[in-house]
């Protein structure tokens, strides 16, 4: 193992860490979007529709 090999290994580790962080960030984004849609869409639908009159 010379210095060049160590540099390559470090670069590979940094790339892996960056990809890992990007993957986690995108998963969190998807979860947050899905959650807000699940909460927000019914609320929007209820606001847009007049209340149902029960006889």
Protein backbone atom coordinates (compact mmCIF):
# COMPACT_ATOMS: atom_id res chain seq x y z
CA UNK A 1 0.00 0.00 0.00
CA UNK A 2 1.64 3.22 -1.09
CA UNK A 3 0.30 6.75 -0.68
CA UNK A 4 -1.58 6.57 -3.99
CA UNK A 5 -3.55 3.53 -2.86
CA UNK A 6 -4.48 5.23 0.40
CA UNK A 7 -5.68 8.33 -1.46
CA UNK A 8 -7.82 6.20 -3.76
CA UNK A 9 -9.34 4.35 -0.81
CA UNK A 10 -10.11 7.61 0.95
CA UNK A 11 -11.76 9.02 -2.16
CA UNK A 12 -13.86 5.88 -2.52
CA UNK A 13 -14.94 6.10 1.12
CA UNK A 14 -15.86 9.76 0.72
CA UNK A 15 -17.91 8.96 -2.39
CA UNK A 16 -19.68 6.14 -0.56
CA UNK A 17 -20.48 8.41 2.39
CA UNK A 18 -21.80 11.12 0.07
CA UNK A 19 -23.99 8.62 -1.79
CA UNK A 20 -25.22 7.22 1.51
CA UNK A 21 -26.15 10.70 2.79
CA UNK A 22 -27.86 11.54 -0.51
CA UNK A 23 -29.85 8.31 -0.34
CA UNK A 24 -30.98 8.98 3.23
CA UNK A 25 -31.92 12.56 2.32
CA UNK A 26 -34.00 11.41 -0.65
CA UNK A 27 -35.74 8.73 1.44
CA UNK A 28 -36.59 11.32 4.10
CA UNK A 29 -37.88 13.65 1.39
CA UNK A 30 -40.13 10.92 -0.01
CA UNK A 31 -41.45 10.04 3.45
CA UNK A 32 -42.11 13.70 4.27
CA UNK A 33 -43.88 14.22 0.95
CA UNK A 34 -46.03 11.12 1.39
CA UNK A 35 -46.92 12.13 4.94
CA UNK A 36 -47.86 15.67 3.97
CA UNK A 37 -49.94 14.37 1.06
CA UNK A 38 -51.74 11.89 3.29
CA UNK A 39 -52.49 14.62 5.83
CA UNK A 40 -53.00 17.49 3.38
CA UNK A 41 -55.14 15.96 0.66
CA UNK A 42 -58.11 14.96 2.87
CA UNK A 43 -57.98 18.39 4.52
CA UNK A 44 -58.03 20.10 1.11
CA UNK A 45 -60.89 17.89 -0.04
CA UNK A 46 -62.89 18.69 3.09
CA UNK A 47 -62.30 22.42 2.65
CA UNK A 48 -63.36 22.37 -1.01
CA UNK A 49 -66.50 20.31 -0.48
CA UNK A 50 -69.52 21.74 1.30
CA UNK A 51 -70.34 19.91 4.51
CA UNK A 52 -72.61 16.93 3.92
CA UNK A 53 -76.10 17.51 5.25
CA UNK A 54 -77.38 14.42 7.03
CA UNK A 55 -81.15 14.13 7.07
